[in-house]
Amino acid sequence: MKTPFFRFAWSGFAIVVAVFAALIALPLTRSVHAASCCGGGAGASLVLPKAARYSVLVSTEKEEYTGFYNLDGKYLSNPEGSNLYQTRLNVAAAVRLHSFLQASLAAPFVYNYNHYSGVESVTSGPGDIGVGLLGELFRDIKCVWKVKSWQDLIPAAYLGAGLVIPTGISPYDNVTQSFDITGRGFYRFDVKAMVDKTIYPVSLSLTAAYGSYFSRPVNREYGKYVEPYTKKLGNRIVASGVLSYGWSFLSAASFTLSGSYQYVSEGETRINGRPDPLSSYYKHGAGIAGAYTAPNQNLVVKIKYNRNIFQDAWGENQPATGTLGMEATYVFR
Amino acid sequence: MIWQIRCVLNLDFFRYGRLCNLKFYKGLLSLFCLAWLIVTPTACANMQGDLFPDSTDLRTQNGANFSGVGDIAPEKALYFADSSVSSLYTETSSFRGVVLYFTMWCSLCNAHADYIVLNLIAANPDIRFILVDYVSGTLAATKSAAIANGYYNSTGVVSDNSGGLSKTFAGTMGTVVVLDSANTVRMNEDFRDGQNLVKILPQL
């Protein structure tokens, strides 16, 4: 594998990806204007197949803010006549560092569209970049056609760590409106555990993640300098499950239909070390996705729709949204 | 020591006894370069305050484009959702102080507004609390939103349909402005956890 041509091609690919990423990032240096109040995180993540060396993902998502859950868990619609969207373009790459370890980087670019009956705002900017390491706790592929022994039931297990880098536009940057926001403004360290099992044609994937934001000083809010204070967002918990069913075709292509459930919560923010009881939140969500895998097994095209449950008691203190997304992943083996 | 670190980094060592795997280091270096190429341009732009947060007190650098702490607020008309009309100076002369809270009818805004309604209004009957709706655009839309969110009967809700208040105080989602009876701005910042607001009310 490590022929001179491979090394040349590998380095070339790295340079191409780097230049592409830099081109994506360059427009971010321009001054940006407005967007949604909730920021835009690294919206894409990649898991590299065992035999793959690297992969690239491009995705786009359109998230519609339909309303919100208040502190009592009551669902309230947005004001009449309002249309609030956030569109994200994500570029991500994953690289195999080792036979048991892979790394990934995801960079979103965020467009915010906010229309109220009295205000209209269209803005854009970079979102928060995510980098991650994912360790694979298995040697062989764990997908089986038939269970012949108890070993065939062992799932593929992963342990991961990630860092969210606040490259987005936050309330603490030189902005004037909440509509300008495309990022949270905080570094966050995540740990993640994932198990994945496929017994064709059914797959089940379970993921749990725990994130801790770094404390930071704040001396500016929406462009106004204020008395400096320290702020730390609450710890984040994400749990999700995906159940899939796949159909294989004679051409070796396949189509997979998935249903998913996700729970997200964040604890209380701390202001100068003091907990803010108005800041914690949680919400539940469900989704459906269809993915087509090309005959060469290297290209996967997916369309997905996720939404919160727009009823009381399915969330607290958070916007409720519906997200339509498309993504294409290409795997280099 | 370096040998040990390399062994720990190299997961294959435990399984195959190999000391190192060049792929690991090449991959790590490439990822680092890629991250650096992305982060560096963004760090030069608007968001470097997040990448390298600053704790310096820069309040003296606030420009004169909005009424900040210590400034005398200009007179502004107030158009209430119940169709009554008043003004900032009328309200400050009638109460010990006026608190303006800027809302866009979001989850965070309602959390803050609930805190004001449930904890502060009854405890401070001689202070006027007003929610400023800076997104609805019309009095009718403000009234509709105030009713839908449950604040129409619990506190004053003002329609900032001309953007006069939000421009005057650089108000946006969650901004709280406190004026004393002499029309001096005593506070103009994000609501955060409300504790700064609680502290300043007895001083009015």
Short mmCIF file of C-alpha atoms in Angstrom, two decimals, chain B residues 53-138:
data_model
loop_
_atom_site.label_atom_id
_atom_site.label_comp_id
_atom_site.label_asym_id
_atom_site.label_seq_id
_atom_site.Cartn_x
_atom_site.Cartn_y
_atom_site.Cartn_z
CA PRO B 53 -11.64 35.12 24.96
CA ASP B 54 -10.64 38.35 26.67
CA SER B 55 -11.41 39.35 30.24
CA THR B 56 -10.32 42.96 29.84
CA ASP B 57 -12.87 45.57 30.89
CA LEU B 58 -13.41 47.58 27.71
CA ARG B 59 -16.59 49.43 28.65
CA THR B 60 -14.92 52.77 28.00
CA GLN B 61 -14.72 51.77 24.32
CA ASN B 62 -18.49 51.63 23.94
CA GLY B 63 -19.40 54.17 21.31
CA ALA B 64 -22.08 56.84 21.47
CA ASN B 65 -24.36 54.94 19.09
CA PHE B 66 -26.59 53.69 21.89
CA SER B 67 -27.61 54.75 25.40
CA GLY B 68 -25.35 52.90 27.78
CA VAL B 69 -24.95 52.89 31.54
CA GLY B 70 -24.74 56.47 32.88
CA ASP B 71 -26.33 58.07 29.82
CA ILE B 72 -29.60 59.99 29.95
CA ALA B 73 -32.10 58.04 27.86
CA PRO B 74 -33.86 60.05 25.16
CA GLU B 75 -37.62 60.43 25.31
CA LYS B 76 -39.42 57.71 23.36
CA ALA B 77 -43.07 56.99 22.75
CA LEU B 78 -44.36 53.67 24.08
CA TYR B 79 -47.16 51.91 22.18
CA PHE B 80 -48.69 49.29 24.45
CA ALA B 81 -50.39 46.14 23.20
CA ASP B 82 -53.61 47.22 24.91
CA SER B 83 -53.62 50.25 22.56
CA SER B 84 -52.66 52.75 25.25
CA VAL B 85 -49.85 55.18 24.50
CA SER B 86 -47.29 56.50 26.93
CA SER B 87 -43.66 57.56 26.89
CA LEU B 88 -40.45 56.65 28.64
CA TYR B 89 -40.35 59.91 30.58
CA THR B 90 -43.98 59.53 31.63
CA GLU B 91 -43.25 56.07 32.97
CA THR B 92 -40.02 57.05 34.77
CA SER B 93 -41.79 60.01 36.41
CA SER B 94 -44.62 57.77 37.57
CA PHE B 95 -42.45 54.97 39.01
CA ARG B 96 -39.23 54.59 40.96
CA GLY B 97 -37.71 53.08 37.85
CA VAL B 98 -38.48 51.38 34.55
CA VAL B 99 -37.24 47.98 33.38
CA LEU B 100 -37.33 47.23 29.65
CA TYR B 101 -36.90 43.62 28.57
CA PHE B 102 -36.42 42.92 24.84
CA THR B 103 -38.22 39.81 23.65
CA MET B 104 -38.53 38.02 20.32
CA TRP B 105 -40.93 35.42 21.79
CA CYS B 106 -38.39 32.63 22.02
CA SER B 107 -37.77 29.98 24.69
CA LEU B 108 -35.03 31.97 26.40
CA CYS B 109 -37.07 35.18 26.20
CA ASN B 110 -40.04 33.48 27.84
CA ALA B 111 -37.86 31.98 30.56
CA HIS B 112 -36.60 35.46 31.41
CA ALA B 113 -40.04 37.06 31.09
CA ASP B 114 -41.55 34.37 33.33
CA TYR B 115 -38.90 35.11 35.94
CA ILE B 116 -39.75 38.83 35.80
CA VAL B 117 -43.48 38.23 36.01
CA LEU B 118 -43.36 35.58 38.73
CA ASN B 119 -40.58 36.96 40.93
CA LEU B 120 -40.02 40.66 40.37
CA ILE B 121 -43.27 42.44 39.53
CA ALA B 122 -45.14 41.66 42.73
CA ALA B 123 -42.05 42.31 44.86
CA ASN B 124 -41.47 45.71 43.23
CA PRO B 125 -44.87 47.37 42.72
CA ASP B 126 -43.29 50.82 42.42
CA ILE B 127 -41.13 49.77 39.45
CA ARG B 128 -42.56 49.53 35.95
CA PHE B 129 -41.68 46.33 34.04
CA ILE B 130 -42.22 46.44 30.28
CA LEU B 131 -41.63 43.74 27.66
CA VAL B 132 -40.43 45.24 24.38
CA ASP B 133 -41.51 43.24 21.31
CA TYR B 134 -39.01 44.26 18.64
CA VAL B 135 -39.98 41.67 16.01
CA SER B 136 -43.74 41.78 15.48
CA GLY B 137 -43.89 45.08 13.65
CA THR B 138 -47.49 46.01 14.32
#
